[in-house]
Amino acid sequence: MFASILSFIDRHDSFILTTHDSPDADGLGAEAVLASILKKKGKQAKIIHSSPIPRYLEFIKEGFEIEQWDPLKHAHLLENSALLVLDTSEEHHLGSIREVVKKVRECFVIDHHDPKPVAKLTGLIDSTASSVSEISIELTCNIGIDLDPFTATAAYAGIVSDSGFFAYPKTSMRTFKAAMKTLEWGAAPNLIYRQLMENSSCASVLLQKQALSSLEFHAGKKIALMTLHWEDFVEAEAEFEEVENIVNIPLRAREVEASLLIREKEHGEIFCSLRSKGTLNVSKIAQNFGGGGHVTAAGFRSYTGIEETIKKLLSCVRTQVGSE
């Protein structure tokens, strides 16, 4: 399973590690692990992102350095570096750093998202894994090295975030084995739970209130829809990323099969988050709009305006709910 990534590592001495735009806990956790592996193998590694880390995830970067992509500052790295992309195999999901894909010596992906029927970046893609952090821990064990507590903490955060604290459909025995290994290396589950689930700002709670006030049910209450306009973020003095778990709230209702959160950014870009209980494949729905993800968690971006996006998305989801 790991022959391709190990061969890739052996071929190069300098690496740039990155993940999708708007980094999440899984991408960060996998980056921390791969950076540790590379350094223990005597390689040079820099973690560089297109966008800043959300405030609620800043605890993950303790113990390692993350830079934001700057074409002038980082141009000298490209000619002699390989690019390792984590938690996505879609070039357009990388944000501004995607411009380096064709400028580096070689590009390799480690991803766990469901495959899309279009050309993608290649590498190690295992859609049966619950997270890329899970895969990265398995790689670490395969190589036979140990991780420090900071890196183990980052990996555990990635595992529990993408497995829904061991509740999502892709959770398996290998998920628990990977998590247990991080505990051996010093990860603290209660600390990580508090950081991920009890570390929100008051602004994010106000956003929750606003999102719930917009809640609508469709298709006999099978579909829940919430909307956040840019003005809601301004009024709450909230960061755009402070919505991580809001989309999951309507799934608590027994009738709801799919929950949709539509949020508008300052200049009109629309971010759509889709969640389901598993009876509906929201990844396939997101793919219709150029996005992707998992059966129960997916997303996409739209540039057609909030009302038009809602109209098209609801029509698509209604069709899928009716066919299930």
Short mmCIF file of C-alpha atoms in Angstrom, two decimals, residues 18-32 49 51-54 56-61 64 66 86-88 111-113 130-133 154 157-159 161-162 196 241 244 275 294 297:
data_model
loop_
_atom_site.label_atom_id
_atom_site.label_comp_id
_atom_site.label_asym_id
_atom_site.label_seq_id
_atom_site.Cartn_x
_atom_site.Cartn_y
_atom_site.Cartn_z
CA THR A 18 0.05 21.58 1.68
CA THR A 19 -3.65 20.84 2.01
CA HIS A 20 -6.90 22.22 0.61
CA ASP A 21 -7.82 25.87 0.97
CA SER A 22 -9.47 26.62 4.35
CA PRO A 23 -7.45 23.92 6.15
CA ASP A 24 -9.22 21.56 8.55
CA ALA A 25 -8.06 19.35 11.41
CA ASP A 26 -7.47 16.30 9.22
CA GLY A 27 -5.31 18.12 6.69
CA LEU A 28 -3.30 19.74 9.49
CA GLY A 29 -2.87 16.48 11.37
CA ALA A 30 -1.64 14.64 8.30
CA GLU A 31 0.76 17.47 7.47
CA ALA A 32 2.24 17.30 10.97
CA HIS A 49 -0.98 26.96 2.87
CA SER A 51 -5.01 30.58 3.56
CA PRO A 52 -4.57 31.00 7.32
CA ILE A 53 -5.55 28.33 9.84
CA PRO A 54 -8.97 28.92 11.44
CA TYR A 56 -10.23 27.26 16.61
CA LEU A 57 -7.54 24.99 15.12
CA GLU A 58 -4.50 27.02 16.12
CA PHE A 59 -3.73 24.59 18.95
CA ILE A 60 -2.83 21.95 16.34
CA LYS A 61 0.12 23.89 14.94
CA PHE A 64 5.67 23.03 14.08
CA ILE A 66 3.16 26.77 9.02
CA LEU A 86 -2.83 16.06 1.72
CA ASP A 87 -6.59 15.60 2.09
CA THR A 88 -7.58 16.48 -1.47
CA ASP A 111 -6.25 11.52 0.08
CA HIS A 112 -9.25 9.62 1.43
CA HIS A 113 -12.17 11.31 -0.31
CA SER A 130 -11.84 7.62 7.72
CA SER A 131 -9.17 10.33 7.43
CA VAL A 132 -5.80 11.15 5.93
CA SER A 133 -4.49 11.39 9.49
CA ALA A 154 -2.39 16.85 15.74
CA ALA A 157 -7.41 15.71 16.26
CA GLY A 158 -7.50 14.90 12.54
CA ILE A 159 -8.79 11.37 13.14
CA SER A 161 -12.60 15.35 13.43
CA ASP A 162 -13.08 13.40 10.20
CA LEU A 196 -12.40 21.04 19.07
CA GLU A 241 -14.66 29.74 9.29
CA GLU A 244 -17.70 24.20 11.63
CA ARG A 275 -24.41 16.63 5.56
CA HIS A 294 -17.84 11.87 1.50
CA ALA A 297 -20.16 15.15 4.46
#
